[in-house]
Tab-separated table of C-alpha atoms in Angstrom:
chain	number	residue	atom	x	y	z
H	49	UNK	CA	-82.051	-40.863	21.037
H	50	UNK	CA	-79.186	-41.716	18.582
H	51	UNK	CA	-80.162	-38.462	16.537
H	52	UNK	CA	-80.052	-36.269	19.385
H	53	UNK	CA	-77.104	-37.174	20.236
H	54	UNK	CA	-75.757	-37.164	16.428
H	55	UNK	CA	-77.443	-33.699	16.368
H	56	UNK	CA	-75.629	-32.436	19.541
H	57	UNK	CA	-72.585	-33.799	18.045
H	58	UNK	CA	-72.818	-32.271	14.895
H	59	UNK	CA	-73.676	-28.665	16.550
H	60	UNK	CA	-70.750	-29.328	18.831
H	61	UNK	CA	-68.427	-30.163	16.038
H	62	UNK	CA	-69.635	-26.639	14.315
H	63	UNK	CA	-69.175	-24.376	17.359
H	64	UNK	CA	-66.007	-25.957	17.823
H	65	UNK	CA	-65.790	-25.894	14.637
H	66	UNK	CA	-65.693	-22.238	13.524
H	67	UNK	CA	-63.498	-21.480	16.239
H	68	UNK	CA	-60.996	-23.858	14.924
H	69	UNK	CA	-61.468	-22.729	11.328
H	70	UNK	CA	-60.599	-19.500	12.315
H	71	UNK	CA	-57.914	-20.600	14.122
H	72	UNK	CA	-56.545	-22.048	11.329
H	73	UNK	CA	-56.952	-19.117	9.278
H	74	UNK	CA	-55.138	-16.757	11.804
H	75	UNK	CA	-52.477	-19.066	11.505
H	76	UNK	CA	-52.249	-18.802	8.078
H	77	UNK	CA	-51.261	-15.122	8.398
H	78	UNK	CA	-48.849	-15.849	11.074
H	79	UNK	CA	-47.004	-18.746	9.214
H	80	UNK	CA	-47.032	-16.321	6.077
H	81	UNK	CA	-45.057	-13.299	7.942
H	82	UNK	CA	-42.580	-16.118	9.540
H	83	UNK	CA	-42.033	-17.803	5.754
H	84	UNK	CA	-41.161	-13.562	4.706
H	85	UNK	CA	-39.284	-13.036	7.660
H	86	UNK	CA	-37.321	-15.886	6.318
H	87	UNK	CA	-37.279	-14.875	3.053
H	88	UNK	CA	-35.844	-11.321	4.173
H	89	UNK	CA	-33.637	-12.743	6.516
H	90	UNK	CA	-32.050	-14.732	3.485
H	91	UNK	CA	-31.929	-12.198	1.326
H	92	UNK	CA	-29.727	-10.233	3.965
H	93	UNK	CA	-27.924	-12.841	4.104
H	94	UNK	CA	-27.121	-13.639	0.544
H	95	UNK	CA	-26.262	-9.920	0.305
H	96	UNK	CA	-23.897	-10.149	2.797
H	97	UNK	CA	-22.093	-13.093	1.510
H	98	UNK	CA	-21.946	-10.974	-1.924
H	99	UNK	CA	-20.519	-8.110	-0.085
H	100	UNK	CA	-17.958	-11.073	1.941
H	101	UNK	CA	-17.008	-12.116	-1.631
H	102	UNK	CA	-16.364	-9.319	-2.890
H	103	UNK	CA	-14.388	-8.096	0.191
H	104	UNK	CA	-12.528	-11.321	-0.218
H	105	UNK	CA	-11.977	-10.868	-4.057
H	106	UNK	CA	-10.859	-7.313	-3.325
H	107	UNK	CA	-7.916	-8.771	-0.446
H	108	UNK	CA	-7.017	-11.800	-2.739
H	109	UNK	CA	-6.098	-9.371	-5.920
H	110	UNK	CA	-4.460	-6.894	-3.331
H	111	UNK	CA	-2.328	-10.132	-2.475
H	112	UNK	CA	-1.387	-11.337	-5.831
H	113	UNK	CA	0.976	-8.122	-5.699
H	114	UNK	CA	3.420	-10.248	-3.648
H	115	UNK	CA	3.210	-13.841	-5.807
H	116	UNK	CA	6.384	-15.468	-6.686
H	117	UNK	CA	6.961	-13.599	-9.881
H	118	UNK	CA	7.019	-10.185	-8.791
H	119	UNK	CA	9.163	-11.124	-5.889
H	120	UNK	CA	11.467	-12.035	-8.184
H	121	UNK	CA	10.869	-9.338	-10.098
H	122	UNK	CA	11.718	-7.172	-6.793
H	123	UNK	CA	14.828	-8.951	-6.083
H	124	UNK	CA	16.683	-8.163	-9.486
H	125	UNK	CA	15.622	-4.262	-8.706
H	126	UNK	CA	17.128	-4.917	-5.586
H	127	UNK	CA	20.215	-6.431	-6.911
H	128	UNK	CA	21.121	-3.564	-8.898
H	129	UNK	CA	22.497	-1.221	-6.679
H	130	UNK	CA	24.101	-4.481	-4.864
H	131	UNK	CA	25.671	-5.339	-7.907
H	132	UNK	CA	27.151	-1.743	-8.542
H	133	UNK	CA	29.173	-2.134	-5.111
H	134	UNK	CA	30.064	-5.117	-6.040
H	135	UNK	CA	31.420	-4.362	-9.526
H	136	UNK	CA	33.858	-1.030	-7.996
H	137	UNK	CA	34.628	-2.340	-4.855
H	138	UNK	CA	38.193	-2.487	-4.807
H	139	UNK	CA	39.066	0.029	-7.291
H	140	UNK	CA	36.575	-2.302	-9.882
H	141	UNK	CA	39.811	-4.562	-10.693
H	142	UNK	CA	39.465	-6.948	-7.825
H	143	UNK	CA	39.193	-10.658	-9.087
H	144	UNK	CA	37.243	-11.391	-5.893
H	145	UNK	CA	35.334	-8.510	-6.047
H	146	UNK	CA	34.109	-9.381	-10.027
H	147	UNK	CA	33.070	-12.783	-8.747
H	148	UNK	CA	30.591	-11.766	-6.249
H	149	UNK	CA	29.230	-9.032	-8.967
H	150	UNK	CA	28.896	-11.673	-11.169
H	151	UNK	CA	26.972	-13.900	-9.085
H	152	UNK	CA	24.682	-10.840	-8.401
H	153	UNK	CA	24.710	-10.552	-11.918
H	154	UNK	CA	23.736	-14.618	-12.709
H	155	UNK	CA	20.740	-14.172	-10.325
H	156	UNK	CA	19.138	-10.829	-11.756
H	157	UNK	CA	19.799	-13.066	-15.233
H	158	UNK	CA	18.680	-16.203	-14.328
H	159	UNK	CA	15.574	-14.879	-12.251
H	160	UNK	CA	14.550	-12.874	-15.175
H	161	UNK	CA	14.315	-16.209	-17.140
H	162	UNK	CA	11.831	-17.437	-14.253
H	163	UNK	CA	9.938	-14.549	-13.353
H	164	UNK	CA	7.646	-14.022	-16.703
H	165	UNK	CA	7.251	-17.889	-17.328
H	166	UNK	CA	5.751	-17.963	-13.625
H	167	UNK	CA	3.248	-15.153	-14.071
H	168	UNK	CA	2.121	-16.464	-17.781
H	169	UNK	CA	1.986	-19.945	-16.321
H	170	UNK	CA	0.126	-19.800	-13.103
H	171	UNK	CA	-1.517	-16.949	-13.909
H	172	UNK	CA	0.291	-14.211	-11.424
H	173	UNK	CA	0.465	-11.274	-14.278
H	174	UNK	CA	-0.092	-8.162	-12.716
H	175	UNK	CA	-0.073	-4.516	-13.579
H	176	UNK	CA	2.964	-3.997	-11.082
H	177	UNK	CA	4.420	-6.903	-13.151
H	178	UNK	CA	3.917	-5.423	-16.506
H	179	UNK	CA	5.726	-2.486	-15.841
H	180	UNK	CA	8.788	-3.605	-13.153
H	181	UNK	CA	10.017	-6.698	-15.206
H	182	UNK	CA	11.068	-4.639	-18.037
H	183	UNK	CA	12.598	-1.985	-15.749
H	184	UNK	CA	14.166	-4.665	-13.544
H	185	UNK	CA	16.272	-6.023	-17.088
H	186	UNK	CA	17.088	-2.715	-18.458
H	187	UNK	CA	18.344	-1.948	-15.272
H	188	UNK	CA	20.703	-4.370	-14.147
H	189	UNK	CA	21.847	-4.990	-18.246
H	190	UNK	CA	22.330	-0.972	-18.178
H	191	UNK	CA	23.965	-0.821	-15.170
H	192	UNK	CA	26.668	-3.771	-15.739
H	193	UNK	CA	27.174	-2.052	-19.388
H	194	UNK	CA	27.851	1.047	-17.772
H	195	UNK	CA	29.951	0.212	-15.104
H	196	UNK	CA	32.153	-1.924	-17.454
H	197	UNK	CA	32.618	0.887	-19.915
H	198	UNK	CA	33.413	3.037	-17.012
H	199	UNK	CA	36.141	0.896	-15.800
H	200	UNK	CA	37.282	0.442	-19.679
H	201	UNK	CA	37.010	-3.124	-19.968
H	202	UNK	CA	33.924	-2.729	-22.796
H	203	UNK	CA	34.449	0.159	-25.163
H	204	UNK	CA	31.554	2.968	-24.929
H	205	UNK	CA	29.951	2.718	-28.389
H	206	UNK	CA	28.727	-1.019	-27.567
H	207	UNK	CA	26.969	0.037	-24.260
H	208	UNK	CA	25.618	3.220	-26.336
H	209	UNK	CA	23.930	0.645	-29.311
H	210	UNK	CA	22.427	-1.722	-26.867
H	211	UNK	CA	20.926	0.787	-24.476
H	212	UNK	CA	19.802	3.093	-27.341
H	213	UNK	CA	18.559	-0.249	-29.094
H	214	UNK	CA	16.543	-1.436	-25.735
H	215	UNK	CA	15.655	1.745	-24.588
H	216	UNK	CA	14.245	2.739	-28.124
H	217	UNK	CA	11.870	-0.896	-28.694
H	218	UNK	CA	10.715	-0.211	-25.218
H	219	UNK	CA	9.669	3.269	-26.166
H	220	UNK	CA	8.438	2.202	-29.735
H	221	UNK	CA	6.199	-0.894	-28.353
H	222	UNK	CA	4.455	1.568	-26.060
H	223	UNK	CA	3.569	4.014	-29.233
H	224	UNK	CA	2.167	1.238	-31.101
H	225	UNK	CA	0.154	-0.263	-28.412
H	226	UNK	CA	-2.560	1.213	-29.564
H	227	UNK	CA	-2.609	-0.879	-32.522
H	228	UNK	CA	-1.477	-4.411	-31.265
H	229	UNK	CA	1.220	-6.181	-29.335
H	230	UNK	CA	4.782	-7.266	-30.958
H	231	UNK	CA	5.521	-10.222	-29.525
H	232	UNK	CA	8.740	-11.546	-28.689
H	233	UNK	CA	10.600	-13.129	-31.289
H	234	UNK	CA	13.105	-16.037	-31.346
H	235	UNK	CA	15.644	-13.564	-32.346
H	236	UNK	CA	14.777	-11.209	-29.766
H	237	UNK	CA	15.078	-14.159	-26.881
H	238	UNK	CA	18.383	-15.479	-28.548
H	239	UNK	CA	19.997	-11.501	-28.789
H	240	UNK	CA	18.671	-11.477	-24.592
H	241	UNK	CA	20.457	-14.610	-23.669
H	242	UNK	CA	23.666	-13.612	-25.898
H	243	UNK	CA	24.294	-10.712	-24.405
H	244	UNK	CA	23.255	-12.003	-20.900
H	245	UNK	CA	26.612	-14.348	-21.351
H	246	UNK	CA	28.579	-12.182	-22.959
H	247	UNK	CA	27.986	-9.528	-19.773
H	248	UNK	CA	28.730	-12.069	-17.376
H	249	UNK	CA	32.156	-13.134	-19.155
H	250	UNK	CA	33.404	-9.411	-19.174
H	251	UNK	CA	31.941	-8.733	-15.714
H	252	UNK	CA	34.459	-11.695	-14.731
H	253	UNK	CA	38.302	-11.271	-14.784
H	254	UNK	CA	39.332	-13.418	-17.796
H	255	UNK	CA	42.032	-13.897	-19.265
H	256	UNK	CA	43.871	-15.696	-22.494
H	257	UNK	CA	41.758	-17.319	-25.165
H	258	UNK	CA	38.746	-16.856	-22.413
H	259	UNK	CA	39.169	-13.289	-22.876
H	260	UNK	CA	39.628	-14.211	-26.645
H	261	UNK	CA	36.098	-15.991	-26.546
H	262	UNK	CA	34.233	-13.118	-24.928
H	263	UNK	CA	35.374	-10.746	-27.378
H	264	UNK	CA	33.398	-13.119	-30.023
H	265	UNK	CA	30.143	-13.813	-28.128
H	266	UNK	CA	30.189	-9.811	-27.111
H	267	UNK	CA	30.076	-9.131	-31.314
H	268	UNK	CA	27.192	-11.485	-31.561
H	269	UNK	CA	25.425	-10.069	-29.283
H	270	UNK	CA	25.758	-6.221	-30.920
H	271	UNK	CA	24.468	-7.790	-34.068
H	272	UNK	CA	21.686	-9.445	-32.693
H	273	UNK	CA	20.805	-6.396	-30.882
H	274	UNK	CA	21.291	-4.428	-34.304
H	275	UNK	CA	19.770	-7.551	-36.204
H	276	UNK	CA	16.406	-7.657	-33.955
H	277	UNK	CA	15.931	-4.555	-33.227
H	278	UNK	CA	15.117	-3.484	-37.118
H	279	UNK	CA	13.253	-6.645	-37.589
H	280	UNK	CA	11.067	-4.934	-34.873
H	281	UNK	CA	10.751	-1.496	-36.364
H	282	UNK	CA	9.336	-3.486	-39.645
H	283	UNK	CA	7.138	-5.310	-37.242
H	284	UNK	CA	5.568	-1.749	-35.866
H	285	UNK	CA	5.646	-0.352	-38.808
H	286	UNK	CA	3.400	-3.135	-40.081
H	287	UNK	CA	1.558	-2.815	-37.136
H	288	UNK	CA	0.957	0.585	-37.174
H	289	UNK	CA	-0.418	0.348	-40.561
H	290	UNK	CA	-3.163	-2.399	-40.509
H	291	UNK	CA	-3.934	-0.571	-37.544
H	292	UNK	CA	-4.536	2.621	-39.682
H	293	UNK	CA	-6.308	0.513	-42.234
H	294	UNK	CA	-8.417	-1.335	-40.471
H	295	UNK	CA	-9.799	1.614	-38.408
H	296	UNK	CA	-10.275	3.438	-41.448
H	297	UNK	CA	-12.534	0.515	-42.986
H	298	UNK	CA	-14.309	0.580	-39.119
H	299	UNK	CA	-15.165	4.248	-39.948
H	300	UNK	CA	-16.223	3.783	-43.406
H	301	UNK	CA	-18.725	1.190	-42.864
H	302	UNK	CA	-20.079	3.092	-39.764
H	303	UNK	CA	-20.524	6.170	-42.316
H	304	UNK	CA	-22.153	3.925	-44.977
């Protein structure tokens, strides 16, 4: 009687069984398309956080446009023409008048010393940056040359060599690009802050042995502008030619 049972038990457990193997089969299938559906459902997803980074890449570099250094940057272009009313308002003569022009003047200066040491540091260079901060100094340097020569306070032939000498190293760095980058020298950041001073003391109404003393730091700054600005053209020159060399050994060992 026990095997009967046993037997009936066993047959059971096989009809059940197969049922229940097949069961387990079907579910195999089933789990299988839920485990893809999850894998497809995180790929989606893993493209759209790429596409979310990349969107937020995109509106962080669009930002960087307005970091601290190019506002800066912004404000000595804007200070120009403010600095130009300044500097004739009141026939150009006004002691008043000179002070505010030369605080305009201090700011554009002093900013200028800020703006590129902010970018370099913190990383905020930017193409916009690379092409207003130079802009931004000849400006405000040109136009406080020219508007003190205009008035007769500087004579012509010193605004004429320091614009031709800026203008023409501005020029001359963007021929030789090609070849390299002259950095800034010593000299060249000495001859900026010389004639930065020497600007702002004729901008301001002086007088006696002040007047005296501007007359002094004014002719250092013409022959550090003369001074630099040749040890520059040597630099390109240079330059230029290892450029030419070295691009002609590139082409001969290419050949060979």
């Amino acid at each position: 009687m026990t095997g009967v049972p046993a037997s009936a038990a066993g047959g059971s457990s096989g009809a059940h069984g197969a049922p229940g193997s097949a069961a387990t089969s079907g579910a195999a299938p089933d789990s299988g398309s839920r485990d893809s559906g999850s894998h497809d459902n995180g790929s989606h997803d893993g493209e759209r956080l790429a596409r979310g980074g990349k969107i937020a890449a995109a509106a962080v570099n669009q930002a960087s446009l307005w970091n601290v250094a190019n506002l800066l940057t912004m404000l000595r272009l804007v200070l120009v023409p403010g600095f130009v009313a300044l500097m004739l308002a009141g026939g150009g003569y006004d002691p008043a008048w000179r002070s505010l022009a030369w605080a305009a003047f201090a700011i554009a200066m002093i900013t200028d010393l800020f703006d590129g040491h902010l970018a370099r540091t913190y990383n905020l260079v930017t193409d916009f940056g690379k092409i207003a901060d130079p802009i931004a100094d000849k400006a405000i340097m040109g136009a406080a040359l020219i508007c003190l020569s205009g008035l007769g306070d500087l004579p012509w032939w010193v605004t004429i060599v320091i614009l031709a000498r800026e203008l023409g190293i501005t020029l001359m760095r963007f021929v030789v690009i090609r070849y390299g980058v002259i950095p800034a020298s010593r000299g060249g950041k000495l001859k900026t802050l010389t004639q930065g001073v020497a600007v702002g003391m004729y901008v301001l109404a002086l007088t006696g042995w002040l007047a005296t003393l501007r007359f002094w730091v004014m002719a250092a700054a013409v022959v550090l502008t003369v001074v630099t600005g040749l040890d520059y053209v040597r630099q390109a020159i240079v330059l230029r030619r290892q450029g030419i060399a070295e691009r002609a050994a590139a082409l001969e060992e290419t050949e060979a």
